[in-house]
Amino acid sequence: MTGHASRLASEDVDRRSIDTIRTLSMDAVQAAESGHPGTPMALAPVAYCLWQRYLRFDPADPTWPDRDRFVLSNGHASMLLYSLLHLARVQAVNPKYEAIGKPSVTLDDIETFRQLASHCPGHPEYRWTSGVETTTGPLGQGVATSVGMAAAGRWLAGRYNKPDFRLFGYDVFALMGDGCMMEGISSEAASLAGHLRLDNLCWIYDNNHITIEGSTSLAFSDDVAARFQSYGWNVTRIGDANDLELLSRAFDVFKATSGRPTLIIVDTHIGYGAPHKHDTAAAHGEPLGEDEVRATKRFYGWPEDAHFLVPEGVYDHFEAGIGRRGARLRADWFALFERYRQAHPELADEVYRMSHRQLPDGWDSGLPTFPPDPKGLATRESSGQALNVLARNVPWLLGGAADLYPSTKTRLTFDSVADFEAGSYTGRNFHFGIREHAMCAIANGMALTKVRPFASGFLIFTDYARGAMRLSALMEIPVIYIWTHDSISLGEDGPTHQPIEQLASLRAVPGILVVRPADANEVIEAWRVIMPLRHEPAVLVLSRQALPTLDRSRYAAASGLARGGYVLADPPSAEPDVILIGTGSEVALCVAAHEALAEDGIAARVVSMPCWELFEKQDQAYRDEVLPPRIRARVAVEEGADFGWARYTGIDGAVLGMETFGASAPIQKVQAKFGFEPAHVIQAARDQLARPQ
Ligand SMILES: Cc1ncc(C[n+]2csc(CCOP(=O)(O)OP(=O)(O)O)c2C)c(N)n1
Ligand SMILES: [Mg+2]
């Protein structure tokens, strides 16, 4: 073949591959009678260029640690990703990250897009479809998560790369649309990424001027380039999304840029090639329609009646591009890792354990036990102590706060632990700035990279972070959330800072462990439960104020926390007549009431219930032992919304909770105003006993 002819042939196969992505996407949405065809059609060349020419990704092993990450932040364009996963023949892995000899996405999955059991759900779901690096769909989450992946990449390089061993050097690419660009979380995340100078991060902005309601001019007039330049990003622009050479040049610019993340603004046409829907919002979120599909295929020069067609040569072409390059890079990496294992056995062991979500031996050694102390200490204090012990033992436990570590006590203070800073990435103390939502998405990105992140702030501000926290649960990744100032008892800061409904709403999220320990020793036990988690995020809910350290020789051991709820105190001889259930700071209140009731001859049991989710996992026999069904006189006490407590008190039981917002006043006044005093608990117990059982 002459040079000219071979260039034409290669252009031909590029074009055929791109149009395969487009037509698979159109056909899948049409068959499902729902979905988003227009954006995959427009972005096909962009994603194709990146995957085929640049991405360091081995389809045969989609989890090798130093792979480049690709995030589809505009998750509604999921068919774009599924088409790529299919055409590149990405292999499926099981939860142990082992290849199971099946493709991640089959043609059958694509034909059953959005149907039950298809590996092509409506939006990309981590864990369900191998090769999907993070769940996306809630706009802005993907790009924010990508910042965590990039930060973790820099940290991994900082700790594990040694002379002659560049173990970590991956890049992170995220595709985003106008929606991601408008969401606040992307501004938070971009601002931090620019500050941290994460030059391994590249966002690609699908600048199509279209969202659901129509033109972006309805609601958006940012100068995006200026905005990102002000964040400290390198910004480049591509006027034609179909020009692979221009795209390549932009990726080369990204690769050559140091000290700044890169934003590539790509001007695109949603529904590219569809005669009536090109550049219209109608191409966004509904099937094109059979006629339009045919007309579009005609425009592409595609057989009009073919469905789900993968023309000859397309699989081979991907194999020869991303496939061969990825296989070589992966093989090189594992060879390097073998040599690294010889040269740096301890660090290699860390990398292995971390990437398999295992803990080092002795991870819990040195955790303190706290002696009884009526004055006690705040659970945020004891947690800070535990965190520092654990972080010494687990080198990849890292994180920080949204500008609140002096309050949340989450700073790592031992040895020479440094800050994670621009240009100095070995530190383990992160400063997320006042950006709760991005902080939690970044923590997700870190967890997806297999380091163990913690993120902290005030419990009230989970309202600012919930979108990302929900995704930790949906993705089943073990992010550790540390939320302090957990109730009205934070006092003078008043109702703007006093959480009410936050506990109940976090408990309502499937798959998050919400743990509100009663004293310092329960805090330690909480950490013992949390650290080995591999597939669940956990929320530690901690007090600002000192809580008495209970005398465990008198009351049951704090290790009962592992079962979620346990009998802390029982009447000396008699069977209990009434059960007092408390969490966190209200457990001591229940204990005080229990003692006072005992003096009056009333047999009360105290149940400490730090974690509903763990309690629900216990068998019925245990739960009945703790909350015997025959004892109907029950009082639950918690300085939060009473929502949900009837599950444990029954409809006739009493719930001493919050039905209003709190108030700004010193702690005792606030507690008195809302009835969180022994006398009120005692009266509630008496009322329970007085009612007909
Ligand atoms: C947080 C969030 N809010 C709203 C939506 C609903 N939604 C899905 S796509 C979309 C429009 C997105 O526009 P754009 O990102 O420009 O996508 P395009 O149509 O250009 O692909 C909206 C509002 C969502 N998925 N996530
Ligand atoms: Mg758009």
XYZ file of C-alpha atoms and ligand atoms in Angstrom:
720
model
C 0.000 0.000 0.000
C 1.258 3.476 -0.765
C 1.571 5.963 2.104
C -1.492 7.779 0.910
C -3.522 4.618 0.535
C -2.547 3.335 3.963
C -3.470 6.648 5.547
C -6.842 6.455 3.843
C -7.287 2.892 5.032
C -6.448 3.863 8.587
C -8.801 6.833 8.422
C -11.383 4.428 7.162
C -11.030 2.069 10.105
C -10.931 4.973 12.561
C -14.151 6.231 11.069
C -15.708 2.776 11.050
C -14.805 2.280 14.718
C -16.228 5.659 15.691
C -19.420 5.034 13.785
C -19.710 1.645 15.450
C -19.737 3.390 18.829
C -22.349 5.792 17.505
C -24.645 3.216 15.988
C -24.395 0.802 18.920
C -25.451 3.696 21.147
C -28.339 4.691 18.895
C -29.533 1.113 18.512
C -29.324 0.358 22.229
C -31.338 3.435 23.175
C -33.855 2.691 20.455
C -34.273 -0.921 21.622
C -34.620 0.159 25.240
C -37.048 2.879 24.214
C -35.192 5.059 26.688
C -31.791 6.562 27.196
C -29.504 9.266 25.840
C -28.267 8.769 22.282
C -27.091 12.244 21.274
C -24.055 12.621 23.495
C -22.384 9.288 22.696
C -22.882 10.122 19.018
C -21.094 13.436 19.484
C -18.348 12.249 21.805
C -17.528 8.996 20.026
C -14.412 10.397 18.296
C -13.171 12.056 21.484
C -13.439 8.913 23.565
C -12.181 6.783 20.700
C -9.077 8.917 20.247
C -8.328 8.811 23.952
C -8.851 5.086 24.362
C -7.284 3.943 21.154
C -4.239 6.204 21.156
C -3.511 7.234 24.734
C -5.211 5.411 27.570
C -2.824 3.161 29.486
C -5.402 0.507 30.106
C -5.272 -3.232 29.574
C -8.650 -4.630 28.588
C -7.528 -8.039 29.863
C -6.909 -6.700 33.369
C -9.089 -3.687 34.075
C -7.856 -3.338 37.663
C -4.061 -3.245 37.413
C -2.994 -0.554 39.832
C -1.127 1.824 37.526
C -3.741 1.968 34.765
C -4.984 5.316 33.569
C -8.481 6.061 34.870
C -11.309 7.057 32.585
C -14.378 8.620 34.195
C -17.586 9.334 32.317
C -18.920 12.129 34.476
C -21.835 12.798 32.135
C -23.084 9.345 33.075
C -26.248 9.639 30.999
C -23.979 9.058 27.998
C -23.397 5.570 29.377
C -23.716 3.880 25.991
C -20.492 5.597 24.989
C -18.652 3.785 27.759
C -20.438 0.483 27.220
C -19.599 0.588 23.510
C -15.931 1.155 24.317
C -15.853 -1.573 26.956
C -17.416 -3.927 24.461
C -15.289 -3.063 21.445
C -12.050 -3.090 23.416
C -13.168 -6.479 24.803
C -12.619 -5.479 28.403
C -12.757 -8.529 30.640
C -14.951 -8.935 33.688
C -13.424 -9.366 37.134
C -14.986 -10.750 40.304
C -15.037 -8.982 43.671
C -11.563 -10.399 44.347
C -10.380 -8.560 41.243
C -9.736 -11.838 39.413
C -10.542 -12.140 35.710
C -13.406 -14.573 35.292
C -12.962 -15.318 31.619
C -15.976 -13.343 30.420
C -16.287 -10.024 28.676
C -17.444 -7.183 30.857
C -20.013 -6.077 28.291
C -21.351 -8.483 25.682
C -23.320 -7.538 22.619
C -26.264 -9.124 24.375
C -25.781 -6.706 27.303
C -25.894 -3.831 24.827
C -28.986 -5.211 23.148
C -30.630 -5.349 26.578
C -29.427 -1.900 27.657
C -31.349 -0.652 30.726
C -33.027 -4.013 31.328
C -32.759 -6.026 34.536
C -29.541 -8.057 34.737
C -27.922 -6.343 31.758
C -24.395 -5.172 32.469
C -25.428 -1.984 30.713
C -27.641 -0.253 33.275
C -29.032 3.232 32.668
C -25.981 4.908 34.162
C -22.530 3.376 34.694
C -22.307 1.471 37.962
C -19.006 0.671 39.603
C -18.757 -2.964 40.704
C -21.563 -4.046 38.397
C -19.712 -3.480 35.131
C -15.966 -4.128 35.136
C -14.037 -1.247 33.648
C -16.434 1.321 35.065
C -14.117 3.216 37.397
C -16.816 5.029 39.350
C -20.580 5.279 39.390
C -21.821 8.380 37.609
C -25.159 9.922 36.783
C -25.583 12.549 39.467
C -23.878 15.290 37.476
C -20.605 16.651 38.761
C -19.819 13.605 40.918
C -17.578 11.970 38.350
C -15.280 14.909 37.808
C -15.046 15.537 41.545
C -14.259 11.872 42.125
C -11.569 12.049 39.462
C -9.735 14.619 41.588
C -9.526 12.014 44.369
C -8.128 9.483 41.913
C -5.517 11.976 40.746
C -4.594 12.995 44.294
C -4.293 9.366 45.342
C -2.107 8.740 42.300
C 0.244 11.469 43.390
C 0.283 10.144 46.950
C 1.001 6.599 45.769
C 3.864 7.897 43.641
C 5.138 9.917 46.586
C 5.245 6.952 48.904
C 6.060 4.033 46.654
C 8.102 5.296 43.719
C 11.818 4.804 44.260
C 14.821 5.467 42.056
C 14.456 3.165 39.043
C 10.976 2.209 40.165
C 8.269 4.459 38.798
C 5.529 2.285 40.210
C 2.759 4.852 39.972
C 2.397 7.437 37.267
C -1.115 7.035 35.922
C -3.262 9.812 34.499
C -6.939 10.449 35.138
C -9.281 11.517 32.350
C -12.840 12.654 32.912
C -15.447 13.492 30.310
C -18.002 16.026 31.438
C -20.930 17.971 30.035
C -22.625 21.280 30.690
C -24.446 19.730 33.635
C -21.190 18.741 35.348
C -19.827 22.179 34.553
C -22.786 23.926 36.209
C -22.957 21.811 39.362
C -21.251 23.417 42.330
C -19.304 20.295 43.194
C -17.218 20.590 40.025
C -16.189 24.118 40.974
C -15.164 22.969 44.438
C -13.199 20.076 43.026
C -11.580 22.044 40.194
C -10.553 24.734 42.600
C -8.798 22.232 44.839
C -7.245 20.338 41.915
C -5.815 23.587 40.589
C -4.519 24.512 44.021
C -2.889 21.109 44.392
C -1.468 21.391 40.854
C -2.575 17.909 39.907
C -1.040 17.651 36.469
C -2.074 14.019 36.106
C -5.681 15.179 35.758
C -7.419 15.966 32.478
C -11.065 16.985 32.168
C -12.657 17.022 28.745
C -15.630 19.333 28.494
C -18.372 18.486 26.021
C -19.233 22.038 25.062
C -22.422 21.371 23.115
C -24.512 24.273 24.431
C -27.392 21.901 25.082
C -29.019 20.621 28.243
C -32.466 19.187 28.829
C -34.459 22.382 28.696
C -32.753 23.594 25.538
C -29.863 25.945 24.945
C -27.417 26.519 27.792
C -28.006 30.234 27.187
C -31.142 29.788 29.297
C -29.099 29.510 32.446
C -25.364 29.575 31.814
C -23.040 32.267 30.599
C -19.760 31.479 32.338
C -16.547 32.094 30.531
C -15.442 28.540 31.228
C -11.896 29.000 29.968
C -11.349 32.069 32.140
C -12.898 30.318 35.091
C -10.533 27.371 34.842
C -7.539 29.565 34.161
C -8.316 31.356 37.382
C -8.334 27.993 39.153
C -4.809 27.482 37.877
C -5.654 25.041 35.103
C -4.173 24.757 31.673
C -7.027 25.291 29.205
C -7.065 24.212 25.604
C -9.840 24.225 23.037
C -10.836 22.057 20.107
C -13.221 23.432 17.508
C -14.078 20.154 15.807
C -14.778 17.001 17.778
C -14.398 14.891 14.653
C -10.806 15.864 14.053
C -8.670 13.117 15.554
C -5.458 14.988 14.888
C -6.622 18.052 16.789
C -7.775 15.802 19.615
C -4.431 14.034 19.680
C -2.662 17.335 19.830
C -4.726 18.349 22.850
C -3.917 15.101 24.647
C -0.251 15.642 23.813
C -0.491 19.095 25.344
C -1.969 17.561 28.478
C 0.821 15.008 28.638
C 3.429 17.725 28.247
C 1.924 20.070 30.826
C 3.344 20.024 34.301
C 2.262 21.795 37.424
C -1.368 22.228 36.327
C -4.398 20.113 35.551
C -5.711 20.390 32.000
C -9.177 21.251 30.732
C -9.874 20.440 27.096
C -12.935 22.283 25.846
C -14.350 20.436 22.862
C -17.024 22.034 20.696
C -19.403 19.252 19.765
C -22.780 18.683 18.156
C -25.208 16.617 20.182
C -26.859 14.010 17.988
C -24.124 14.411 15.387
C -25.404 13.297 12.008
C -29.084 13.016 12.885
C -30.794 15.160 10.248
C -33.578 16.504 12.458
C -32.093 16.249 15.924
C -28.484 17.347 15.457
C -27.748 20.221 17.885
C -31.121 19.989 19.611
C -32.181 19.051 23.123
C -34.354 16.374 21.513
C -31.183 14.333 20.992
C -30.412 14.374 24.713
C -32.750 12.047 26.505
C -34.990 10.063 24.229
C -34.581 7.582 21.402
C -34.059 9.155 18.003
C -36.960 7.187 16.515
C -36.652 4.455 13.895
C -36.807 6.813 10.937
C -34.238 9.185 12.332
C -31.959 6.262 13.170
C -32.119 5.103 9.555
C -31.496 8.580 8.234
C -28.552 9.014 10.555
C -27.056 5.705 9.511
C -27.435 6.838 5.911
C -25.490 9.989 6.793
C -22.729 7.850 8.298
C -22.701 5.632 5.232
C -23.869 2.743 7.383
C -26.180 -0.071 6.331
C -29.561 1.372 7.264
C -31.186 -1.883 8.240
C -28.324 -3.251 10.288
C -28.745 -3.243 14.058
C -25.993 -3.647 16.626
C -23.544 -4.064 13.773
C -19.855 -4.385 14.540
C -18.220 -4.405 11.111
C -15.341 -6.641 10.315
C -12.021 -5.398 11.514
C -13.302 -3.208 14.339
C -12.556 -5.589 17.211
C -9.153 -6.314 15.669
C -8.480 -2.640 15.349
C -9.117 -2.021 19.053
C -7.026 -5.082 19.803
C -4.151 -3.635 17.794
C -4.456 -0.269 19.548
C -5.515 -0.095 23.168
C -5.331 -3.874 23.487
C -1.729 -4.346 22.467
C -0.490 -1.169 24.124
C -2.332 -1.973 27.357
C -1.080 -5.551 27.490
C 2.500 -4.400 27.055
C 2.219 -1.674 29.690
C 0.580 -4.002 32.149
C 3.190 -6.722 31.583
C 5.953 -4.155 32.022
C 4.358 -2.976 35.250
C 4.101 -6.438 36.746
C 7.696 -7.167 35.761
C 8.701 -3.927 37.426
C 6.674 -4.871 40.483
C 8.477 -8.225 40.699
C 11.814 -6.439 40.789
C 10.379 -3.946 43.259
C 9.351 -6.834 45.478
C 12.991 -7.919 45.613
C 14.344 -4.443 46.224
C 11.620 -3.106 48.541
C 9.814 -6.117 49.996
C 8.018 -4.215 52.732
C 6.689 -1.527 50.461
C 5.672 -4.165 47.926
C 3.738 -5.944 50.637
C 1.970 -2.691 51.447
C 1.003 -2.194 47.827
C -0.321 -5.727 47.627
C -2.370 -5.511 50.786
C -3.683 -2.079 50.023
C -4.781 -3.021 46.553
C -6.600 -6.037 47.960
C -8.172 -3.991 50.741
C -6.324 -5.941 53.417
C -4.849 -4.454 56.589
C -1.286 -4.791 57.849
C -0.681 -7.326 60.630
C -1.051 -5.638 63.971
C -3.209 -2.860 62.539
C -5.000 -2.394 65.873
C -2.040 -2.706 68.197
C -1.661 0.110 70.658
C -5.303 1.156 70.689
C -5.960 2.622 74.127
C -8.440 1.572 76.796
C -9.897 4.352 78.860
C -10.369 4.071 82.639
C -13.704 5.026 84.189
C -14.020 8.755 84.497
C -17.192 10.607 85.444
C -16.004 13.684 83.616
C -14.662 11.752 80.656
C -13.801 13.225 77.306
C -15.502 14.106 74.063
C -15.851 11.243 71.620
C -14.182 13.426 68.977
C -11.135 13.452 71.316
C -10.953 9.720 71.893
C -11.540 9.177 68.180
C -8.648 11.485 67.341
C -6.428 9.383 69.581
C -7.587 6.155 67.967
C -7.128 7.581 64.481
C -3.543 8.497 65.254
C -2.742 5.025 66.548
C -4.361 3.382 63.546
C -2.719 5.695 61.035
C 0.678 4.753 62.470
C -0.141 1.110 61.854
C -1.830 1.577 58.478
C 0.385 3.737 56.278
C -2.272 4.247 53.601
C -4.899 5.620 56.007
C -5.081 9.288 55.046
C -7.510 12.157 54.878
C -8.550 15.334 56.544
C -11.294 17.815 57.123
C -13.163 20.574 55.372
C -11.250 23.252 57.266
C -12.261 21.867 60.648
C -9.542 19.573 61.916
C -9.032 21.604 65.105
C -12.670 20.797 65.851
C -12.963 17.312 64.402
C -9.634 16.174 65.875
C -8.732 14.382 62.690
C -5.212 15.635 62.231
C -2.449 13.045 62.160
C 0.149 14.399 64.530
C 2.693 11.624 65.040
C 6.241 11.545 63.737
C 6.764 13.678 60.747
C 3.392 13.199 59.101
C 3.141 16.100 56.724
C 0.447 17.902 54.838
C -0.572 16.750 51.378
C 0.343 19.837 49.398
C 0.947 21.065 45.886
C 4.239 19.627 44.722
C 4.738 17.684 47.948
C 2.531 14.678 47.803
C 3.818 12.313 50.479
C 1.796 13.983 53.224
C -1.236 12.326 54.748
C -3.060 15.324 56.189
C -5.379 16.662 53.527
C -6.768 20.167 53.610
C -9.955 19.939 51.590
C -10.870 23.535 52.240
C -14.488 24.451 52.905
C -15.791 22.096 50.279
C -17.728 19.282 51.961
C -19.314 17.924 48.818
C -16.106 17.738 46.827
C -14.286 16.401 49.888
C -16.573 13.384 50.008
C -16.406 12.795 46.255
C -12.617 13.089 46.432
C -12.656 10.571 49.273
C -14.630 8.279 46.967
C -11.967 8.683 44.298
C -9.273 7.889 46.840
C -11.128 4.796 48.044
C -11.596 3.638 44.457
C -7.819 3.881 44.140
C -7.628 1.616 47.223
C -5.993 3.961 49.684
C -8.126 4.259 52.837
C -9.547 7.746 53.119
C -11.256 9.580 55.951
C -13.180 12.788 55.578
C -14.488 14.927 58.374
C -16.552 17.913 59.324
C -19.602 18.845 61.353
C -22.563 16.457 61.233
C -24.875 19.266 60.162
C -22.878 19.718 56.984
C -23.550 16.214 55.752
C -26.378 18.111 54.090
C -23.691 19.646 51.882
C -22.068 16.310 51.178
C -24.862 13.813 50.912
C -24.675 13.319 47.140
C -21.170 11.946 47.408
C -21.829 10.012 50.620
C -24.716 8.265 48.948
C -22.412 7.165 46.152
C -19.940 5.678 48.657
C -22.785 3.461 49.770
C -24.020 2.685 46.288
C -20.499 1.768 45.187
C -19.853 -0.213 48.386
C -16.513 1.430 49.068
C -15.064 1.812 52.569
C -14.781 5.564 52.981
C -14.602 6.599 56.641
C -16.655 9.650 57.519
C -16.023 11.392 60.803
C -18.760 13.878 61.635
C -18.577 15.674 64.939
C -20.694 18.223 66.830
C -23.390 15.652 66.620
C -26.360 17.196 68.420
C -28.030 20.175 70.013
C -25.513 19.701 72.810
C -22.956 21.573 70.764
C -24.649 24.517 72.466
C -24.077 28.138 71.648
C -23.594 27.835 67.884
C -27.321 27.291 67.807
C -29.840 25.832 65.396
C -27.841 26.499 62.221
C -25.210 24.092 63.514
C -27.301 21.694 65.568
C -28.134 18.560 63.598
C -31.692 17.290 63.931
C -32.737 15.116 60.996
C -29.208 14.223 59.832
C -28.863 11.017 61.859
C -32.199 9.648 60.723
C -31.506 10.500 57.121
C -28.068 8.881 57.150
C -29.577 5.767 58.702
C -32.017 5.738 55.815
C -29.200 5.362 53.263
C -28.817 1.663 52.453
C -25.409 0.230 53.217
C -23.819 2.925 55.368
C -22.891 2.031 58.923
C -23.862 4.943 61.150
C -22.094 4.628 64.495
C -22.690 6.957 67.403
C -20.543 5.751 70.296
C -21.452 6.490 73.911
C -18.018 6.925 75.429
C -14.309 6.667 74.746
C -14.235 2.884 74.919
C -17.122 2.545 72.504
C -15.172 4.837 70.184
C -12.263 2.408 70.203
C -14.586 -0.497 69.511
C -16.168 1.480 66.687
C -12.787 1.869 65.039
C -12.170 -1.857 65.493
C -15.331 -2.498 63.517
C -14.736 0.164 60.896
C -11.148 -0.516 59.906
C -11.671 -4.055 58.549
C -14.671 -2.993 56.442
C -13.994 -3.611 52.765
C -17.281 -2.862 51.107
C -19.123 -0.450 53.342
C -18.685 3.204 54.116
C -18.979 4.127 57.773
C -20.096 7.271 59.487
C -18.723 8.006 62.923
C -20.965 10.444 64.757
C -19.084 12.133 67.553
C -19.722 14.602 70.343
C -18.240 18.006 70.829
C -18.788 17.834 74.590
C -17.112 15.565 77.115
C -18.976 12.329 77.835
C -18.348 10.273 80.982
C -16.246 7.165 80.471
C -18.470 4.410 81.804
C -17.198 2.029 84.438
C -17.054 -1.200 82.497
C -16.523 -3.278 85.635
C -19.978 -2.178 86.619
C -21.558 -2.133 83.195
C -21.121 -4.394 80.193
C -17.989 -4.309 78.045
C -17.793 -1.799 75.221
C -17.039 -4.642 72.809
C -20.812 -5.078 72.657
C -20.697 -2.254 70.133
C -19.729 -4.753 67.460
C -23.268 -6.126 67.648
C -24.788 -2.712 67.124
C -26.791 -2.731 70.353
C -26.170 -4.443 73.657
C -27.391 -4.599 77.225
C -25.247 -2.118 79.073
C -26.924 -2.214 82.468
C -29.563 -4.415 84.037
C -31.286 -4.273 87.391
C -29.241 -6.198 89.989
C -31.584 -9.120 90.506
C -34.985 -8.621 89.011
C -36.074 -8.924 85.386
C -36.302 -5.505 83.818
C -39.722 -3.879 83.642
C -38.742 -1.093 81.304
C -36.014 -0.655 78.683
C -34.152 2.596 78.143
C -32.422 2.779 74.775
C -29.832 5.435 74.068
C -27.107 6.308 71.622
C -24.021 8.471 72.025
C -24.310 11.176 74.631
C -27.762 9.990 75.706
C -26.484 6.655 76.977
C -25.051 8.276 80.097
C -28.402 9.962 80.578
C -30.126 6.593 80.435
C -27.630 5.184 82.912
C -28.327 8.043 85.325
C -32.073 7.403 84.991
C -31.534 3.678 85.484
C -29.661 4.307 88.748
C -32.318 6.667 90.024
C -35.118 4.287 89.078
C -33.316 1.447 90.857
C -33.324 3.456 94.063
C -37.078 3.687 93.693
C -37.314 -0.041 93.135
C -37.982 0.170 89.423
C -36.099 -2.332 87.310
C -34.825 -0.628 84.186
C -32.502 -2.015 81.552
C -30.189 0.245 79.573
C -29.445 -0.690 76.000
C -26.650 1.120 74.250
C -27.553 1.197 70.566
C -24.617 2.827 68.751
C -25.326 1.312 65.342
C -28.731 0.279 64.035
C -27.287 -1.339 60.944
C -25.044 -3.694 62.911
C -27.890 -4.523 65.275
C -30.124 -5.405 62.334
C -27.474 -7.849 61.136
C -27.697 -9.888 64.356
C -29.928 -12.922 64.479
C -33.418 -12.708 65.882
C -32.432 -14.568 69.050
C -29.829 -11.974 69.942
C -32.090 -9.064 69.134
C -34.821 -10.607 71.279
C -32.355 -11.086 74.090
C -31.481 -7.391 74.040
C -35.010 -6.148 73.437
C -37.258 -8.926 74.775
C -40.564 -8.759 72.913
C -42.509 -9.208 76.144
C -41.167 -5.938 77.596
C -43.253 -3.276 75.920
C -42.408 -0.429 78.268
C -39.623 1.255 76.302
C -38.050 4.662 76.098
C -35.605 5.676 73.373
C -33.520 8.782 73.972
C -31.588 10.570 71.270
C -30.839 14.236 70.659
C -32.043 14.060 67.100
C -35.261 13.639 65.136
C -37.398 10.891 66.655
C -38.020 9.594 63.136
C -37.560 5.835 62.951
C -37.223 5.016 66.620
C -40.668 3.424 66.782
C -38.927 0.429 65.183
C -37.383 -0.254 68.588
C -39.878 1.271 71.006
C -43.033 0.002 69.308
C -45.897 2.357 68.614
C -46.724 2.712 72.304
C -43.193 3.283 73.440
C -41.775 6.723 74.172
C -39.220 8.489 72.038
C -37.459 11.425 73.592
C -36.090 13.120 70.524
C -36.250 16.428 68.730
C -39.381 17.629 67.014
C -38.153 21.160 66.386
C -34.884 22.862 65.619
C -32.598 23.515 68.568
C -31.584 26.774 70.185
C -28.510 28.850 70.826
C -27.541 28.654 74.485
C -25.043 26.979 76.790
C -25.282 23.204 76.740
C -27.149 22.734 80.049
C -29.791 25.268 79.064
C -30.289 23.639 75.702
C -30.525 20.176 77.215
C -32.989 21.418 79.832
C -35.124 23.222 77.261
C -35.528 20.105 75.162
C -35.878 17.659 78.051
C -32.581 15.810 77.870
C -32.250 15.443 81.634
C -32.535 12.441 83.921
C -35.832 13.635 85.376
C -37.482 13.618 81.983
C -36.221 10.137 81.160
C -37.333 8.885 84.557
C -40.786 10.359 84.055
C -41.043 8.801 80.611
C -40.112 5.414 82.102
C -42.751 5.797 84.799
C -45.363 6.789 82.234
C -44.498 3.716 80.235
C -44.961 1.495 83.263
C -48.219 3.227 84.136
C -49.858 2.591 80.793
C -51.759 -0.649 80.290
C -49.285 -3.190 78.891
C -27.236 16.334 39.943
C -28.102 16.073 38.762
N -29.105 16.913 38.500
C -29.932 16.672 37.457
C -29.769 15.574 36.677
C -30.719 15.285 35.538
N -30.047 15.483 34.254
C -29.526 14.472 33.583
S -28.761 14.945 32.170
C -29.150 16.563 32.456
C -28.734 17.611 31.484
C -27.287 17.581 31.341
O -26.848 18.425 30.341
P -25.415 18.177 29.770
O -24.494 17.798 30.845
O -25.076 19.348 28.954
O -25.605 16.881 28.905
P -25.836 16.736 27.349
O -27.295 16.773 27.100
O -25.132 17.845 26.667
O -25.259 15.413 27.102
C -29.857 16.687 33.637
C -30.349 17.972 34.156
C -28.708 14.702 37.007
N -28.466 13.586 36.345
N -27.880 14.994 38.042
Mg -24.669 19.795 27.090
